[in-house]
Amino acid sequence: MQREIFDDEHDAFRDLCRTFIAKEIVPHHERWEEEGQVDRSIWTAAGAAGLLGMGVPEEYGGGGVDDFRYNAVLDEEIVAAGASGVGYPLHNDVVAPYLLRLCTDEQKRRWLPGFCSGELITAIAMTEPGTGSDLQGIATSARQDADGDWILNGSKTFITNGILADLVIVVARTDPEAKHLGFTLFVVERGMAGFERGRRLKKVGMKAQDTAELSFTDVRVPDANRLGEVGQGFVYLMQNLAQERLSIAVASVAGAEAALRLTVDYTKERTAFGRPVANFQNTRFELAEMDTEVSIARVFVDRCLREHVTSELSVPDAAKAKWWCSDLQNRVVDRCVQLHGGYGYMLEYPIARAFVDSRVQAIYGGTNEIMKEIVGRSLIG
């Protein structure tokens, strides 16, 4: 089915992304998986190619085009190439909206040029060891001293880009009595005293992506590094999570499509009992079911993309896209592994890497159980 949400400029950008990924990322990705993180140089290379900060105004070095479809194109091409280690989607899709909407003019001048060039890698620290998806349970705290600085204490975990990040947006409790209005966002910079990176976490998949534990012990954060208004942190999170969840949905559908392409090709080439696996009716039925489900998901996500570009995407619809598409990706990849047989369990085959990389889609960005709760509450009030 022909996609109708992209124009010629998006198509040209897709060609740029595809060429960049094939040349600069794919040849090194296996090594990065062994090392547990990508080379820092791949960030500055992406910045030079115009793949970072597409929506950032040109005066700060960005693309100057506020159109999330460019983000979606890059996300799809990353997934199609199996390049799960590069943290560009976190940088572009999740962190950028906070900086663009909440930074003062002085903060924009300080941070956005490096954000776009790849010299300042970013992360966002919400999750804590004891909170998971329960953001209101955050215990990391910040208190303001007599000089106006904030003293930050606490720990975070499962932080994407955690090792390489130069700027980390940290969610902290600033008023324990104010419930959801008691949270504030702070930008912690590399080198601040008391800011420590813990171990690089060993994950089931996405092994080239540097996911880490972070700790903050009496970190003195200048008020000039406060992001937005005091007490509005939770509100800001709720405003930006829809885009993060749409980003996950985009990647999930792209991942399911990529797995299906791999499997169609494999079943045509692989023989069993003297004929190609694709010639068995069961194989054709399996492929037909997956292709139908993925096509239907693609239509819904494209509709969500169109609505997001016009600021019409609702929180429940973003939640629907995230949980349905990430569940679909896991179902499709599992079935594709089965059609590969024993070879599907070997990591030298892309389908096996897709299997371990895709499992987290149903967990991060808010677990799918939380997504269903959001949708359910929207129905019954």
PDB file of C-alpha atoms in Angstrom, residues 101-310:
ATOM      1  CA  ARG A 101      10.303  24.174  24.462  1.00  0.00           C
ATOM      2  CA  LEU A 102      11.819  24.812  27.865  1.00  0.00           C
ATOM      3  CA  CYS A 103      15.297  26.304  27.402  1.00  0.00           C
ATOM      4  CA  THR A 104      15.852  29.989  27.979  1.00  0.00           C
ATOM      5  CA  ASP A 105      17.582  31.920  25.209  1.00  0.00           C
ATOM      6  CA  GLU A 106      20.832  31.669  27.135  1.00  0.00           C
ATOM      7  CA  GLN A 107      20.459  27.905  27.543  1.00  0.00           C
ATOM      8  CA  LYS A 108      19.704  27.495  23.840  1.00  0.00           C
ATOM      9  CA  ARG A 109      22.891  29.343  22.934  1.00  0.00           C
ATOM     10  CA  ARG A 110      24.825  27.191  25.379  1.00  0.00           C
ATOM     11  CA  TRP A 111      23.524  23.751  24.437  1.00  0.00           C
ATOM     12  CA  LEU A 112      21.788  23.587  21.067  1.00  0.00           C
ATOM     13  CA  PRO A 113      24.826  24.105  18.773  1.00  0.00           C
ATOM     14  CA  GLY A 114      26.600  21.143  20.385  1.00  0.00           C
ATOM     15  CA  PHE A 115      23.360  19.149  20.352  1.00  0.00           C
ATOM     16  CA  CYS A 116      23.164  19.568  16.572  1.00  0.00           C
ATOM     17  CA  SER A 117      26.860  18.977  15.877  1.00  0.00           C
ATOM     18  CA  GLY A 118      26.971  15.784  17.944  1.00  0.00           C
ATOM     19  CA  GLU A 119      29.564  17.260  20.301  1.00  0.00           C
ATOM     20  CA  LEU A 120      27.017  17.250  23.137  1.00  0.00           C
ATOM     21  CA  ILE A 121      25.340  13.853  23.462  1.00  0.00           C
ATOM     22  CA  THR A 122      22.177  13.864  25.546  1.00  0.00           C
ATOM     23  CA  ALA A 123      20.172  11.571  27.800  1.00  0.00           C
ATOM     24  CA  ILE A 124      17.125  11.836  30.022  1.00  0.00           C
ATOM     25  CA  ALA A 125      17.048  10.284  33.481  1.00  0.00           C
ATOM     26  CA  MET A 126      13.573   9.386  34.708  1.00  0.00           C
ATOM     27  CA  THR A 127      13.646   5.747  35.793  1.00  0.00           C
ATOM     28  CA  GLU A 128      14.979   4.768  39.212  1.00  0.00           C
ATOM     29  CA  PRO A 129      15.811   1.357  40.677  1.00  0.00           C
ATOM     30  CA  GLY A 130      12.548   1.278  42.631  1.00  0.00           C
ATOM     31  CA  THR A 131      10.143   3.143  40.357  1.00  0.00           C
ATOM     32  CA  GLY A 132      10.005   1.731  36.836  1.00  0.00           C
ATOM     33  CA  SER A 133       6.987   3.215  35.066  1.00  0.00           C
ATOM     34  CA  ASP A 134       5.722   4.828  38.295  1.00  0.00           C
ATOM     35  CA  LEU A 135       7.141   8.298  37.691  1.00  0.00           C
ATOM     36  CA  GLN A 136       5.331   9.754  40.704  1.00  0.00           C
ATOM     37  CA  GLY A 137       7.404   7.424  42.853  1.00  0.00           C
ATOM     38  CA  ILE A 138      10.652   9.198  41.928  1.00  0.00           C
ATOM     39  CA  ALA A 139      12.849   9.679  45.006  1.00  0.00           C
ATOM     40  CA  THR A 140      15.775  11.644  43.533  1.00  0.00           C
ATOM     41  CA  SER A 141      15.619  15.023  45.256  1.00  0.00           C
ATOM     42  CA  ALA A 142      16.875  18.551  44.783  1.00  0.00           C
ATOM     43  CA  ARG A 143      16.837  21.360  47.349  1.00  0.00           C
ATOM     44  CA  GLN A 144      17.793  24.959  46.765  1.00  0.00           C
ATOM     45  CA  ASP A 145      20.486  26.431  48.985  1.00  0.00           C
ATOM     46  CA  ALA A 146      21.033  30.019  50.082  1.00  0.00           C
ATOM     47  CA  ASP A 147      23.088  30.786  46.971  1.00  0.00           C
ATOM     48  CA  GLY A 148      20.247  29.714  44.696  1.00  0.00           C
ATOM     49  CA  ASP A 149      21.974  26.531  43.500  1.00  0.00           C
ATOM     50  CA  TRP A 150      20.253  23.166  43.682  1.00  0.00           C
ATOM     51  CA  ILE A 151      21.760  20.225  45.584  1.00  0.00           C
ATOM     52  CA  LEU A 152      20.846  17.047  43.770  1.00  0.00           C
ATOM     53  CA  ASN A 153      20.879  13.569  45.324  1.00  0.00           C
ATOM     54  CA  GLY A 154      19.664  10.228  44.046  1.00  0.00           C
ATOM     55  CA  SER A 155      20.187   7.530  41.447  1.00  0.00           C
ATOM     56  CA  LYS A 156      18.775   6.563  38.069  1.00  0.00           C
ATOM     57  CA  THR A 157      18.924   3.374  36.039  1.00  0.00           C
ATOM     58  CA  PHE A 158      18.324   2.066  32.494  1.00  0.00           C
ATOM     59  CA  ILE A 159      19.571   5.378  31.068  1.00  0.00           C
ATOM     60  CA  THR A 160      20.099   5.246  27.291  1.00  0.00           C
ATOM     61  CA  ASN A 161      23.277   7.107  26.223  1.00  0.00           C
ATOM     62  CA  GLY A 162      24.198   7.053  29.905  1.00  0.00           C
ATOM     63  CA  ILE A 163      27.932   6.506  29.393  1.00  0.00           C
ATOM     64  CA  LEU A 164      28.486   8.897  26.497  1.00  0.00           C
ATOM     65  CA  ALA A 165      26.045  11.636  27.527  1.00  0.00           C
ATOM     66  CA  ASP A 166      27.386  15.150  28.120  1.00  0.00           C
ATOM     67  CA  LEU A 167      23.998  16.591  29.113  1.00  0.00           C
ATOM     68  CA  VAL A 168      21.481  14.632  31.170  1.00  0.00           C
ATOM     69  CA  ILE A 169      17.980  15.924  31.883  1.00  0.00           C
ATOM     70  CA  VAL A 170      17.267  14.716  35.410  1.00  0.00           C
ATOM     71  CA  VAL A 171      13.810  14.491  36.947  1.00  0.00           C
ATOM     72  CA  ALA A 172      13.990  15.329  40.653  1.00  0.00           C
ATOM     73  CA  ARG A 173      11.533  15.891  43.471  1.00  0.00           C
ATOM     74  CA  THR A 174      11.752  19.472  44.745  1.00  0.00           C
ATOM     75  CA  ASP A 175       8.660  19.508  46.969  1.00  0.00           C
ATOM     76  CA  PRO A 176       7.765  16.220  48.672  1.00  0.00           C
ATOM     77  CA  GLU A 177       4.366  17.576  49.741  1.00  0.00           C
ATOM     78  CA  ALA A 178       3.167  18.764  46.341  1.00  0.00           C
ATOM     79  CA  LYS A 179       2.554  15.339  44.744  1.00  0.00           C
ATOM     80  CA  HIS A 180       2.637  15.630  40.924  1.00  0.00           C
ATOM     81  CA  LEU A 181       3.479  19.350  41.185  1.00  0.00           C
ATOM     82  CA  GLY A 182       6.572  18.611  43.238  1.00  0.00           C
ATOM     83  CA  PHE A 183       8.952  17.684  40.402  1.00  0.00           C
ATOM     84  CA  THR A 184      11.467  19.837  38.527  1.00  0.00           C
ATOM     85  CA  LEU A 185      13.808  19.171  35.608  1.00  0.00           C
ATOM     86  CA  PHE A 186      17.535  19.910  35.761  1.00  0.00           C
ATOM     87  CA  VAL A 187      20.301  19.624  33.174  1.00  0.00           C
ATOM     88  CA  VAL A 188      23.345  17.920  34.695  1.00  0.00           C
ATOM     89  CA  GLU A 189      26.538  18.340  32.702  1.00  0.00           C
ATOM     90  CA  ARG A 190      29.528  16.059  32.332  1.00  0.00           C
ATOM     91  CA  GLY A 191      32.154  16.848  34.959  1.00  0.00           C
ATOM     92  CA  MET A 192      29.863  18.228  37.651  1.00  0.00           C
ATOM     93  CA  ALA A 193      31.217  17.156  41.036  1.00  0.00           C
ATOM     94  CA  GLY A 194      29.224  14.287  42.517  1.00  0.00           C
ATOM     95  CA  PHE A 195      27.819  13.130  39.182  1.00  0.00           C
ATOM     96  CA  GLU A 196      28.990   9.552  38.641  1.00  0.00           C
ATOM     97  CA  ARG A 197      28.274   6.939  36.012  1.00  0.00           C
ATOM     98  CA  GLY A 198      27.876   3.423  37.300  1.00  0.00           C
ATOM     99  CA  ARG A 199      28.309   0.216  35.388  1.00  0.00           C
ATOM    100  CA  ARG A 200      27.350  -0.141  31.770  1.00  0.00           C
ATOM    101  CA  LEU A 201      24.378  -2.473  31.996  1.00  0.00           C
ATOM    102  CA  LYS A 202      24.574  -5.838  30.240  1.00  0.00           C
ATOM    103  CA  LYS A 203      21.326  -6.257  28.353  1.00  0.00           C
ATOM    104  CA  VAL A 204      19.642  -9.106  26.511  1.00  0.00           C
ATOM    105  CA  GLY A 205      19.711  -7.095  23.291  1.00  0.00           C
ATOM    106  CA  MET A 206      20.701  -3.680  21.977  1.00  0.00           C
ATOM    107  CA  LYS A 207      24.198  -4.492  23.125  1.00  0.00           C
ATOM    108  CA  ALA A 208      25.876  -1.597  21.302  1.00  0.00           C
ATOM    109  CA  GLN A 209      23.680   0.967  23.043  1.00  0.00           C
ATOM    110  CA  ASP A 210      25.311   2.355  26.190  1.00  0.00           C
ATOM    111  CA  THR A 211      22.694   1.921  28.892  1.00  0.00           C
ATOM    112  CA  ALA A 212      23.910   2.838  32.358  1.00  0.00           C
ATOM    113  CA  GLU A 213      23.236   3.560  35.993  1.00  0.00           C
ATOM    114  CA  LEU A 214      23.771   7.164  37.114  1.00  0.00           C
ATOM    115  CA  SER A 215      24.239   8.520  40.619  1.00  0.00           C
ATOM    116  CA  PHE A 216      24.115  12.035  42.043  1.00  0.00           C
ATOM    117  CA  THR A 217      25.725  12.819  45.379  1.00  0.00           C
ATOM    118  CA  ASP A 218      25.371  16.440  46.499  1.00  0.00           C
ATOM    119  CA  VAL A 219      25.681  17.578  42.888  1.00  0.00           C
ATOM    120  CA  ARG A 220      25.583  21.375  42.842  1.00  0.00           C
ATOM    121  CA  VAL A 221      23.426  22.342  39.868  1.00  0.00           C
ATOM    122  CA  PRO A 222      23.251  26.094  39.126  1.00  0.00           C
ATOM    123  CA  ASP A 223      19.776  27.525  38.837  1.00  0.00           C
ATOM    124  CA  ALA A 224      20.841  28.448  35.299  1.00  0.00           C
ATOM    125  CA  ASN A 225      20.656  24.692  34.572  1.00  0.00           C
ATOM    126  CA  ARG A 226      17.073  24.383  35.752  1.00  0.00           C
ATOM    127  CA  LEU A 227      14.878  23.448  32.805  1.00  0.00           C
ATOM    128  CA  GLY A 228      11.492  25.143  32.867  1.00  0.00           C
ATOM    129  CA  GLU A 229       9.529  26.195  35.921  1.00  0.00           C
ATOM    130  CA  VAL A 230       9.932  24.793  39.421  1.00  0.00           C
ATOM    131  CA  GLY A 231       7.265  22.194  40.150  1.00  0.00           C
ATOM    132  CA  GLN A 232       6.252  21.665  36.535  1.00  0.00           C
ATOM    133  CA  GLY A 233       8.531  18.728  35.749  1.00  0.00           C
ATOM    134  CA  PHE A 234       5.809  16.081  35.822  1.00  0.00           C
ATOM    135  CA  VAL A 235       3.611  18.210  33.574  1.00  0.00           C
ATOM    136  CA  TYR A 236       6.449  18.560  31.066  1.00  0.00           C
ATOM    137  CA  LEU A 237       6.982  14.796  31.071  1.00  0.00           C
ATOM    138  CA  MET A 238       3.324  14.172  30.300  1.00  0.00           C
ATOM    139  CA  GLN A 239       3.414  16.703  27.457  1.00  0.00           C
ATOM    140  CA  ASN A 240       6.422  15.070  25.800  1.00  0.00           C
ATOM    141  CA  LEU A 241       5.765  11.373  26.367  1.00  0.00           C
ATOM    142  CA  ALA A 242       3.310  11.122  23.464  1.00  0.00           C
ATOM    143  CA  GLN A 243       6.090  11.869  20.976  1.00  0.00           C
ATOM    144  CA  GLU A 244       8.404   9.370  22.657  1.00  0.00           C
ATOM    145  CA  ARG A 245       5.732   6.694  22.409  1.00  0.00           C
ATOM    146  CA  LEU A 246       5.028   7.515  18.782  1.00  0.00           C
ATOM    147  CA  SER A 247       8.753   7.176  18.119  1.00  0.00           C
ATOM    148  CA  ILE A 248       8.669   3.677  19.635  1.00  0.00           C
ATOM    149  CA  ALA A 249       5.646   2.787  17.501  1.00  0.00           C
ATOM    150  CA  VAL A 250       7.433   3.985  14.358  1.00  0.00           C
ATOM    151  CA  ALA A 251      10.470   1.857  15.208  1.00  0.00           C
ATOM    152  CA  SER A 252       8.285  -1.136  16.083  1.00  0.00           C
ATOM    153  CA  VAL A 253       6.486  -1.192  12.744  1.00  0.00           C
ATOM    154  CA  ALA A 254       9.773  -0.681  10.900  1.00  0.00           C
ATOM    155  CA  GLY A 255      11.263  -3.552  12.899  1.00  0.00           C
ATOM    156  CA  ALA A 256       8.352  -5.846  12.063  1.00  0.00           C
ATOM    157  CA  GLU A 257       8.628  -4.930   8.384  1.00  0.00           C
ATOM    158  CA  ALA A 258      12.362  -5.624   8.378  1.00  0.00           C
ATOM    159  CA  ALA A 259      11.893  -9.014  10.062  1.00  0.00           C
ATOM    160  CA  LEU A 260       9.223  -9.953   7.553  1.00  0.00           C
ATOM    161  CA  ARG A 261      11.428  -8.995   4.599  1.00  0.00           C
ATOM    162  CA  LEU A 262      14.262 -11.111   5.971  1.00  0.00           C
ATOM    163  CA  THR A 263      11.941 -14.063   6.420  1.00  0.00           C
ATOM    164  CA  VAL A 264      10.316 -13.879   3.002  1.00  0.00           C
ATOM    165  CA  ASP A 265      13.778 -13.910   1.423  1.00  0.00           C
ATOM    166  CA  TYR A 266      14.958 -16.752   3.670  1.00  0.00           C
ATOM    167  CA  THR A 267      11.960 -18.991   3.011  1.00  0.00           C
ATOM    168  CA  LYS A 268      12.452 -18.580  -0.735  1.00  0.00           C
ATOM    169  CA  GLU A 269      16.081 -19.667  -0.498  1.00  0.00           C
ATOM    170  CA  ARG A 270      15.934 -22.321   2.223  1.00  0.00           C
ATOM    171  CA  THR A 271      14.870 -25.800   1.162  1.00  0.00           C
ATOM    172  CA  ALA A 272      13.280 -28.576   3.215  1.00  0.00           C
ATOM    173  CA  PHE A 273      12.074 -31.952   1.962  1.00  0.00           C
ATOM    174  CA  GLY A 274      13.316 -31.092  -1.495  1.00  0.00           C
ATOM    175  CA  ARG A 275      11.554 -27.767  -2.023  1.00  0.00           C
ATOM    176  CA  PRO A 276      11.755 -24.142  -0.809  1.00  0.00           C
ATOM    177  CA  VAL A 277      10.202 -23.529   2.611  1.00  0.00           C
ATOM    178  CA  ALA A 278       8.065 -20.818   0.986  1.00  0.00           C
ATOM    179  CA  ASN A 279       6.270 -23.494  -1.057  1.00  0.00           C
ATOM    180  CA  PHE A 280       4.621 -24.978   2.020  1.00  0.00           C
ATOM    181  CA  GLN A 281       1.097 -23.745   2.660  1.00  0.00           C
ATOM    182  CA  ASN A 282       1.780 -23.194   6.348  1.00  0.00           C
ATOM    183  CA  THR A 283       4.639 -20.852   5.459  1.00  0.00           C
ATOM    184  CA  ARG A 284       2.457 -18.869   3.064  1.00  0.00           C
ATOM    185  CA  PHE A 285      -0.306 -18.584   5.654  1.00  0.00           C
ATOM    186  CA  GLU A 286       2.153 -17.415   8.309  1.00  0.00           C
ATOM    187  CA  LEU A 287       3.631 -14.801   5.971  1.00  0.00           C
ATOM    188  CA  ALA A 288       0.173 -13.678   4.848  1.00  0.00           C
ATOM    189  CA  GLU A 289      -1.019 -13.158   8.419  1.00  0.00           C
ATOM    190  CA  MET A 290       2.085 -11.211   9.395  1.00  0.00           C
ATOM    191  CA  ASP A 291       2.051  -9.066   6.264  1.00  0.00           C
ATOM    192  CA  THR A 292      -1.601  -8.171   6.847  1.00  0.00           C
ATOM    193  CA  GLU A 293      -1.095  -7.230  10.471  1.00  0.00           C
ATOM    194  CA  VAL A 294       2.011  -5.157   9.724  1.00  0.00           C
ATOM    195  CA  SER A 295       0.247  -3.338   6.873  1.00  0.00           C
ATOM    196  CA  ILE A 296      -2.671  -2.427   9.117  1.00  0.00           C
ATOM    197  CA  ALA A 297      -0.311  -1.206  11.835  1.00  0.00           C
ATOM    198  CA  ARG A 298       1.601   0.882   9.290  1.00  0.00           C
ATOM    199  CA  VAL A 299      -1.600   2.669   8.238  1.00  0.00           C
ATOM    200  CA  PHE A 300      -2.465   3.546  11.838  1.00  0.00           C
ATOM    201  CA  VAL A 301       1.031   4.769  12.679  1.00  0.00           C
ATOM    202  CA  ASP A 302       1.173   6.881   9.526  1.00  0.00           C
ATOM    203  CA  ARG A 303      -2.141   8.441  10.568  1.00  0.00           C
ATOM    204  CA  CYS A 304      -0.651   9.137  14.015  1.00  0.00           C
ATOM    205  CA  LEU A 305       2.388  10.739  12.354  1.00  0.00           C
ATOM    206  CA  ARG A 306       0.161  12.992  10.279  1.00  0.00           C
ATOM    207  CA  GLU A 307      -1.809  14.046  13.355  1.00  0.00           C
ATOM    208  CA  HIS A 308       1.355  14.628  15.383  1.00  0.00           C
ATOM    209  CA  VAL A 309       2.748  16.949  12.705  1.00  0.00           C
ATOM    210  CA  THR A 310      -0.432  19.054  12.993  1.00  0.00           C
TER     211      THR A 310
END
